[in-house]
mmCIF file of C-alpha atoms in Angstrom:
data_model
loop_
_atom_site.group_PDB
_atom_site.id
_atom_site.type_symbol
_atom_site.label_atom_id
_atom_site.label_comp_id
_atom_site.label_asym_id
_atom_site.label_seq_id
_atom_site.Cartn_x
_atom_site.Cartn_y
_atom_site.Cartn_z
ATOM 1 C CA MET A 13 30.159 18.600 0.601
ATOM 2 C CA ILE A 14 33.782 16.886 0.512
ATOM 3 C CA VAL A 15 34.982 14.541 -1.844
ATOM 4 C CA ILE A 16 38.177 12.351 -1.000
ATOM 5 C CA ILE A 17 39.881 10.905 -3.952
ATOM 6 C CA GLY A 18 42.827 8.777 -4.457
ATOM 7 C CA GLY A 19 44.126 5.666 -5.741
ATOM 8 C CA SER A 20 43.484 2.245 -3.997
ATOM 9 C CA TYR A 21 44.768 1.984 -0.506
ATOM 10 C CA GLN A 22 45.947 5.359 -0.205
ATOM 11 C CA GLY A 23 44.570 6.040 3.325
ATOM 12 C CA LYS A 24 41.499 7.957 2.240
ATOM 13 C CA LEU A 25 39.011 6.183 4.927
ATOM 14 C CA ASP A 26 41.335 6.547 7.745
ATOM 15 C CA PHE A 27 42.183 10.316 6.477
ATOM 16 C CA ALA A 28 38.281 10.685 6.736
ATOM 17 C CA ARG A 29 37.629 9.091 10.094
ATOM 18 C CA GLU A 30 40.497 11.033 11.579
ATOM 19 C CA ARG A 31 40.062 14.448 10.195
ATOM 20 C CA PHE A 32 36.039 14.722 10.165
ATOM 21 C CA GLY A 33 35.874 12.352 12.966
ATOM 22 C CA LEU A 34 33.569 9.586 11.972
ATOM 23 C CA THR A 35 32.571 6.352 13.542
ATOM 24 C CA ASP A 36 31.598 3.192 11.610
ATOM 25 C CA ASP A 37 27.881 3.941 12.228
ATOM 26 C CA ASP A 38 28.868 7.342 10.484
ATOM 27 C CA ILE A 39 29.715 5.388 6.958
ATOM 28 C CA GLN A 40 28.320 3.547 4.497
ATOM 29 C CA ILE A 41 30.901 1.038 2.802
ATOM 30 C CA CYS A 42 30.312 0.279 -0.687
ATOM 31 C CA ASP A 43 31.008 -2.723 -2.363
ATOM 32 C CA GLU A 44 30.150 -4.420 -5.841
ATOM 33 C CA THR A 45 27.192 -5.576 -4.304
ATOM 34 C CA THR A 46 25.573 -2.390 -3.374
ATOM 35 C CA ASP A 47 22.858 -0.885 -5.137
ATOM 36 C CA ALA A 48 21.285 1.960 -3.065
ATOM 37 C CA ILE A 49 22.956 4.982 -1.442
ATOM 38 C CA ASP A 50 22.090 5.500 2.233
ATOM 39 C CA PHE A 51 21.939 9.292 2.430
ATOM 40 C CA SER A 52 20.832 9.202 6.325
ATOM 41 C CA ARG A 53 25.013 8.355 6.624
ATOM 42 C CA ARG A 54 27.327 10.946 6.671
ATOM 43 C CA CYS A 55 29.849 9.534 4.517
ATOM 44 C CA ILE A 56 29.857 7.176 1.722
ATOM 45 C CA ALA A 57 32.819 5.328 0.952
ATOM 46 C CA TYR A 58 34.028 3.634 -2.274
ATOM 47 C CA ILE A 59 31.379 5.135 -4.669
ATOM 48 C CA ASP A 60 32.982 3.841 -7.613
ATOM 49 C CA ARG A 61 32.255 0.344 -6.163
ATOM 50 C CA PHE A 62 28.272 1.262 -6.183
ATOM 51 C CA GLY A 63 28.965 2.881 -9.503
ATOM 52 C CA LEU A 64 29.987 -0.669 -10.695
ATOM 53 C CA ASN A 65 26.881 -2.283 -9.627
ATOM 54 C CA ARG A 66 24.767 0.589 -11.345
ATOM 55 C CA ILE A 67 26.740 -0.038 -14.539
ATOM 56 C CA ARG A 68 26.146 -3.740 -14.476
ATOM 57 C CA SER A 69 22.222 -2.788 -14.215
ATOM 58 C CA GLY A 70 22.473 -0.269 -17.132
ATOM 59 C CA ILE A 71 21.908 2.798 -14.776
ATOM 60 C CA GLU A 72 24.394 5.794 -14.992
ATOM 61 C CA PRO A 73 26.048 6.133 -11.460
ATOM 62 C CA ALA A 74 25.769 10.140 -11.427
ATOM 63 C CA ASP A 75 22.026 9.731 -11.931
ATOM 64 C CA CYS A 76 21.684 8.064 -8.342
ATOM 65 C CA PHE A 77 23.298 11.273 -6.766
ATOM 66 C CA LYS A 78 21.577 14.117 -8.677
ATOM 67 C CA THR A 79 17.806 13.289 -7.425
ATOM 68 C CA ASP A 80 18.349 15.571 -4.324
ATOM 69 C CA PRO A 81 21.342 17.814 -4.283
ATOM 70 C CA VAL A 82 20.282 19.234 -1.016
ATOM 71 C CA ARG A 83 21.248 16.415 0.452
ATOM 72 C CA LEU A 84 24.702 16.333 -0.627
ATOM 73 C CA LYS A 85 25.347 19.260 1.096
ATOM 74 C CA ASP A 86 26.374 18.124 4.540
ATOM 75 C CA MET A 87 28.081 14.600 3.022
ATOM 76 C CA ILE A 88 31.390 13.311 2.249
ATOM 77 C CA PHE A 89 32.278 10.947 -0.206
ATOM 78 C CA ILE A 90 35.221 8.407 -0.776
ATOM 79 C CA ALA A 91 35.931 7.658 -4.442
ATOM 80 C CA ASN A 92 39.112 5.302 -5.803
ATOM 81 C CA ASP A 93 39.942 6.868 -8.677
ATOM 82 C CA ILE A 94 40.027 3.993 -11.347
ATOM 83 C CA SER A 95 40.961 6.411 -14.316
ATOM 84 C CA GLY A 96 44.863 5.822 -14.409
ATOM 85 C CA GLY A 97 45.345 2.651 -16.342
ATOM 86 C CA VAL A 98 44.837 1.248 -19.872
ATOM 87 C CA VAL A 99 41.428 1.522 -21.210
ATOM 88 C CA PRO A 100 39.837 -1.923 -20.001
ATOM 89 C CA VAL A 101 39.295 -4.851 -22.793
ATOM 90 C CA ASP A 102 35.843 -5.692 -21.166
ATOM 91 C CA PRO A 103 33.149 -3.240 -22.147
ATOM 92 C CA VAL A 104 31.345 -3.123 -18.868
ATOM 93 C CA LEU A 105 34.720 -2.142 -17.066
ATOM 94 C CA ARG A 106 35.319 0.087 -19.472
ATOM 95 C CA ALA A 107 31.609 1.981 -19.101
ATOM 96 C CA TRP A 108 32.502 1.768 -15.463
ATOM 97 C CA ARG A 109 35.647 3.693 -15.683
ATOM 98 C CA GLU A 110 33.941 6.593 -17.965
ATOM 99 C CA ALA A 111 31.007 6.587 -15.903
ATOM 100 C CA CYS A 112 33.176 7.324 -12.238
ATOM 101 C CA GLY A 113 34.799 9.833 -14.350
ATOM 102 C CA ARG A 114 31.595 11.898 -14.771
ATOM 103 C CA LEU A 115 30.358 10.889 -11.173
ATOM 104 C CA ASN A 116 33.568 12.451 -9.805
ATOM 105 C CA LEU A 117 33.448 15.420 -11.784
ATOM 106 C CA TYR A 118 29.908 16.225 -10.899
ATOM 107 C CA LEU A 119 30.524 15.494 -7.072
ATOM 108 C CA CYS A 120 33.866 17.575 -7.365
ATOM 109 C CA ARG A 121 32.270 20.413 -9.086
ATOM 110 C CA GLU A 122 29.501 20.959 -6.081
ATOM 111 C CA ALA A 123 32.120 20.227 -3.662
ATOM 112 C CA ASP A 124 33.255 22.675 -1.018
ATOM 113 C CA GLU A 125 36.546 20.749 -0.486
ATOM 114 C CA VAL A 126 38.343 17.984 -2.529
ATOM 115 C CA TRP A 127 40.926 16.140 -1.054
ATOM 116 C CA ARG A 128 43.600 13.632 -2.667
ATOM 117 C CA LEU A 129 45.733 11.236 -0.880
ATOM 118 C CA PHE A 130 48.914 9.768 -1.772
ATOM 119 C CA CYS A 131 51.004 7.538 0.220
ATOM 120 C CA GLY A 132 48.666 8.336 3.288
ATOM 121 C CA ILE A 133 49.643 12.179 2.767
ATOM 122 C CA PRO A 134 46.274 14.382 2.084
ATOM 123 C CA GLN A 135 46.561 17.208 -0.136
ATOM 124 C CA ARG A 136 43.441 19.654 -0.581
ATOM 125 C CA ILE A 137 42.944 20.175 -4.532
ATOM 126 C CA LYS A 138 40.136 22.260 -3.959
ATOM 127 C CA MET B 209 68.165 12.962 4.290
ATOM 128 C CA SER B 210 65.699 10.177 3.027
ATOM 129 C CA THR B 211 63.379 10.785 -0.020
ATOM 130 C CA TYR B 212 60.470 8.196 -1.418
ATOM 131 C CA ILE B 213 59.497 8.498 -4.671
ATOM 132 C CA SER B 214 56.448 7.137 -6.375
ATOM 133 C CA GLY B 215 54.864 7.780 -9.652
ATOM 134 C CA GLY B 216 53.606 6.072 -13.074
ATOM 135 C CA CYS B 217 55.550 3.962 -15.413
ATOM 136 C CA LYS B 218 57.827 5.735 -17.553
ATOM 137 C CA ASN B 219 57.168 9.216 -15.805
ATOM 138 C CA GLY B 220 61.217 10.034 -14.907
ATOM 139 C CA LYS B 221 61.360 8.672 -11.349
ATOM 140 C CA SER B 222 64.533 6.601 -11.729
ATOM 141 C CA TYR B 223 66.438 9.454 -13.359
ATOM 142 C CA TYR B 224 65.500 11.811 -10.839
ATOM 143 C CA ALA B 225 66.130 9.306 -8.156
ATOM 144 C CA GLN B 226 69.638 8.964 -9.235
ATOM 145 C CA ARG B 227 70.039 12.640 -9.251
ATOM 146 C CA VAL B 228 68.789 12.835 -5.650
ATOM 147 C CA ALA B 229 71.184 10.226 -4.723
ATOM 148 C CA LYS B 230 73.953 11.701 -6.410
ATOM 149 C CA ALA B 231 73.857 14.632 -4.578
ATOM 150 C CA GLY B 232 73.322 13.169 -1.255
ATOM 151 C CA GLY B 233 77.390 12.593 -1.245
ATOM 152 C CA ALA B 234 79.835 9.664 -1.391
ATOM 153 C CA PRO B 235 79.851 6.636 -1.314
ATOM 154 C CA LEU B 236 77.153 6.226 -3.687
ATOM 155 C CA TYR B 237 75.528 2.943 -3.751
ATOM 156 C CA TYR B 238 72.929 1.828 -6.168
ATOM 157 C CA ILE B 239 71.031 -1.527 -4.678
ATOM 158 C CA ALA B 240 69.830 -3.297 -7.755
ATOM 159 C CA THR B 241 66.677 -5.085 -6.458
ATOM 160 C CA MET B 242 65.898 -6.915 -9.622
ATOM 161 C CA ILE B 243 66.143 -10.915 -9.757
ATOM 162 C CA PRO B 244 66.601 -11.709 -13.407
ATOM 163 C CA HIS B 245 64.657 -14.787 -14.498
ATOM 164 C CA ASP B 246 65.075 -14.421 -18.567
ATOM 165 C CA ALA B 247 66.682 -12.937 -21.233
ATOM 166 C CA GLU B 248 64.363 -9.471 -21.390
ATOM 167 C CA ASP B 249 65.524 -9.355 -17.540
ATOM 168 C CA HIS B 250 69.042 -9.438 -18.590
ATOM 169 C CA ALA B 251 68.575 -6.974 -21.227
ATOM 170 C CA ARG B 252 66.748 -4.631 -19.024
ATOM 171 C CA ILE B 253 69.636 -4.811 -16.272
ATOM 172 C CA CYS B 254 72.276 -4.231 -18.961
ATOM 173 C CA ARG B 255 70.238 -1.340 -20.072
ATOM 174 C CA HIS B 256 70.325 0.335 -16.963
ATOM 175 C CA ARG B 257 73.499 -0.480 -15.906
ATOM 176 C CA ILE B 258 74.558 1.476 -19.071
ATOM 177 C CA GLU B 259 72.742 4.455 -18.047
ATOM 178 C CA ARG B 260 74.202 4.676 -14.698
ATOM 179 C CA GLU B 261 77.890 4.365 -16.192
ATOM 180 C CA GLY B 262 79.628 7.432 -15.527
ATOM 181 C CA TRP B 263 77.729 8.143 -12.365
ATOM 182 C CA ASP B 264 80.376 6.497 -9.798
ATOM 183 C CA PHE B 265 77.543 4.271 -8.087
ATOM 184 C CA GLU B 266 78.599 1.068 -6.467
ATOM 185 C CA THR B 267 76.008 -1.455 -7.449
ATOM 186 C CA LEU B 268 75.088 -3.831 -4.579
ATOM 187 C CA GLU B 269 72.999 -6.562 -5.870
ATOM 188 C CA CYS B 270 70.070 -7.135 -3.181
ATOM 189 C CA GLY B 271 67.049 -8.840 -4.253
ATOM 190 C CA LEU B 272 65.946 -10.230 -0.917
ATOM 191 C CA ASP B 273 66.629 -9.378 2.858
ATOM 192 C CA ILE B 274 67.422 -5.770 2.181
ATOM 193 C CA LEU B 275 69.449 -5.308 5.410
ATOM 194 C CA ARG B 276 72.056 -7.403 3.951
ATOM 195 C CA CYS B 277 73.514 -5.268 1.571
ATOM 196 C CA LEU B 278 74.398 -2.842 4.451
ATOM 197 C CA GLU B 279 76.993 -5.306 5.575
ATOM 198 C CA ASP B 280 79.524 -4.379 3.042
ATOM 199 C CA ALA B 281 78.558 -1.029 2.379
ATOM 200 C CA ASP B 282 79.540 2.247 4.609
ATOM 201 C CA PRO B 283 76.073 3.378 6.228
ATOM 202 C CA LYS B 284 76.845 7.154 5.918
ATOM 203 C CA GLY B 285 77.170 6.677 2.063
ATOM 204 C CA SER B 286 74.089 7.884 -0.435
ATOM 205 C CA PHE B 287 72.073 4.810 -1.104
ATOM 206 C CA LEU B 288 69.222 4.630 -4.182
ATOM 207 C CA LEU B 289 66.875 1.853 -3.582
ATOM 208 C CA ASP B 290 65.368 1.145 -7.186
ATOM 209 C CA SER B 291 62.449 -0.525 -6.545
ATOM 210 C CA VAL B 292 60.366 -0.993 -3.742
ATOM 211 C CA THR B 293 58.171 -2.820 -6.004
ATOM 212 C CA ALA B 294 60.365 -5.244 -7.026
ATOM 213 C CA LEU B 295 61.907 -5.748 -3.559
ATOM 214 C CA LEU B 296 58.114 -6.689 -2.683
ATOM 215 C CA SER B 297 57.590 -9.283 -5.637
ATOM 216 C CA ASN B 298 61.165 -11.168 -4.662
ATOM 217 C CA GLU B 299 59.833 -11.438 -1.331
ATOM 218 C CA MET B 300 56.431 -12.517 -1.711
ATOM 219 C CA PHE B 301 56.716 -14.543 -4.709
ATOM 220 C CA THR B 302 59.442 -16.673 -3.774
ATOM 221 C CA PRO B 303 60.235 -20.175 -5.727
ATOM 222 C CA GLU B 304 59.566 -21.865 -2.454
ATOM 223 C CA GLY B 305 56.042 -20.516 -2.690
ATOM 224 C CA ILE B 306 53.796 -17.242 -1.825
ATOM 225 C CA ARG B 307 54.526 -15.283 1.263
ATOM 226 C CA MET B 308 51.740 -13.088 2.428
ATOM 227 C CA ASP B 309 53.576 -11.985 5.242
ATOM 228 C CA ALA B 310 55.987 -10.246 2.562
ATOM 229 C CA PRO B 311 54.656 -6.672 2.897
ATOM 230 C CA GLU B 312 54.888 -6.539 6.742
ATOM 231 C CA ARG B 313 58.317 -7.927 6.847
ATOM 232 C CA VAL B 314 59.653 -5.604 3.666
ATOM 233 C CA ALA B 315 57.897 -2.551 5.393
ATOM 234 C CA GLU B 316 59.824 -3.698 8.728
ATOM 235 C CA ALA B 317 63.216 -4.023 7.053
ATOM 236 C CA LEU B 318 62.914 -0.630 5.310
ATOM 237 C CA GLU B 319 62.154 1.579 8.340
ATOM 238 C CA THR B 320 65.416 -0.528 10.087
ATOM 239 C CA PHE B 321 67.503 0.427 6.819
ATOM 240 C CA ILE B 322 66.375 4.131 6.881
ATOM 241 C CA LYS B 323 67.469 4.101 10.438
ATOM 242 C CA ARG B 324 70.680 2.983 9.796
ATOM 243 C CA ALA B 325 71.291 4.330 6.648
ATOM 244 C CA PRO B 326 69.398 7.822 6.746
ATOM 245 C CA ASN B 327 71.081 9.094 3.096
ATOM 246 C CA THR B 328 68.500 6.837 1.288
ATOM 247 C CA VAL B 329 66.437 7.470 -1.812
ATOM 248 C CA LEU B 330 63.722 4.971 -2.252
ATOM 249 C CA VAL B 331 61.703 4.237 -5.612
ATOM 250 C CA SER B 332 58.589 2.540 -5.666
ATOM 251 C CA ASP B 333 55.656 2.363 -8.275
ATOM 252 C CA TYR B 334 52.063 3.983 -8.277
ATOM 253 C CA ILE B 335 49.831 1.015 -9.430
ATOM 254 C CA PHE B 336 46.699 2.034 -7.632
ATOM 255 C CA SER B 337 44.460 3.791 -9.942
ATOM 256 C CA ASP B 338 43.479 1.776 -12.901
ATOM 257 C CA ALA B 339 40.035 0.168 -13.693
ATOM 258 C CA MET B 340 40.830 -3.418 -13.189
ATOM 259 C CA LEU B 341 39.421 -5.894 -11.107
ATOM 260 C CA TYR B 342 42.086 -8.108 -9.793
ATOM 261 C CA ASP B 343 42.263 -11.633 -8.357
ATOM 262 C CA GLU B 344 42.487 -11.620 -4.787
ATOM 263 C CA LEU B 345 46.292 -12.339 -4.996
ATOM 264 C CA THR B 346 47.363 -9.307 -7.096
ATOM 265 C CA GLU B 347 44.965 -7.111 -4.818
ATOM 266 C CA ALA B 348 47.372 -8.516 -1.764
ATOM 267 C CA TYR B 349 50.492 -7.388 -3.575
ATOM 268 C CA ARG B 350 48.485 -4.056 -4.197
ATOM 269 C CA ARG B 351 47.135 -3.810 -1.001
ATOM 270 C CA GLY B 352 50.550 -4.826 0.345
ATOM 271 C CA LEU B 353 52.812 -2.291 -1.508
ATOM 272 C CA ALA B 354 50.684 0.530 -0.761
ATOM 273 C CA ALA B 355 50.779 0.025 2.837
ATOM 274 C CA ILE B 356 54.858 -0.047 2.716
ATOM 275 C CA ASP B 357 54.323 2.740 0.568
ATOM 276 C CA ARG B 358 52.404 5.084 3.549
ATOM 277 C CA ARG B 359 54.723 3.204 6.545
ATOM 278 C CA ILE B 360 58.081 4.202 4.675
ATOM 279 C CA ALA B 361 56.288 7.926 3.559
ATOM 280 C CA ARG B 362 55.708 8.333 7.482
ATOM 281 C CA CYS B 363 59.523 8.155 8.115
ATOM 282 C CA CYS B 364 61.157 9.546 4.959
ATOM 283 C CA ASP B 365 62.040 13.358 4.989
ATOM 284 C CA ASN B 366 60.597 13.936 1.486
ATOM 285 C CA VAL B 367 57.602 12.109 -0.227
ATOM 286 C CA ILE B 368 57.765 12.964 -4.059
ATOM 287 C CA GLU B 369 55.381 12.131 -6.814
ATOM 288 C CA VAL B 370 56.680 12.138 -10.371
ATOM 289 C CA THR B 371 54.438 12.624 -12.999
ATOM 290 C CA CYS B 372 55.412 13.462 -16.750
ATOM 291 C CA GLY B 373 58.870 14.452 -15.845
ATOM 292 C CA GLN B 374 57.376 16.925 -13.068
ATOM 293 C CA PHE B 375 58.075 16.816 -9.431
ATOM 294 C CA ILE B 376 55.327 17.195 -6.455
ATOM 295 C CA ALA B 377 56.153 17.587 -3.046
ATOM 296 C CA HIS B 378 53.575 15.790 -0.774
ATOM 297 C CA LYS B 379 55.755 15.818 2.544
ATOM 298 C CA GLY B 380 59.114 17.772 3.059
ATOM 299 C CA ALA B 381 60.768 19.599 -0.054
ATOM 300 C CA LEU B 382 61.972 18.723 -3.319
ATOM 301 C CA PRO B 383 65.547 17.691 -3.182
ATOM 302 C CA LEU B 384 66.360 19.294 -6.400
#
């Protein structure tokens, strides 16, 4: 498993496409309306957005990835790092921020490689 | 040598950038990008001026159209541009209205700037990792700043992240 993290717009998806030869069909792009992970794809982008959808439904995002760990083995996950700002006043955003932290910790612990993007520059941190 | 510096607020970017620029030789230029709007801005500018006293910086006031400041300066000198964030904000949010083409124009101008004055240190702000849902305009600004960061990082010799007064070279090497 590979995890690619970094702040917004740092070039995570471009890096994933280029380094791992992904096409559009390989990638599920999540947004706030995404309520299920498509495990048939090689790459799931913006799992934090999926996380926000799950939090709004009262579900712990990390649990959605723990059901079948074997399936995660060959996958690539892209996550926006949302851990760096002020604690949000909104309780939902607060819960979201913490849940994404737990999700990233879980995936990065299981991952063979973790990459972080900064200004478009990749750095392997695991 | 050109160096791009980014990182969070109050982590030591500006002080490090000043030292790198100073080590870059003479004449030494500080490009002041902030356009003061109120008393708080004036006080901040005053504080920054005091901090730079004794460093032999010549201050070039240039909040807009960054290539202008090369007209009165020696391009072989050492330049410190602090900050790209303020420059984009000035170019994007103008008294005449919002200019959505600002990120593209600023990136273009900065690329040209570094070609003409290769001894430049640029400071940006890392505003990309908080748990907020912004309005589309703020999001356009963040997207625009990141696009500039990525493009200028490609043409700079060094790309440095500053965190807690510590320095990480993502490209090139630590100049100091």
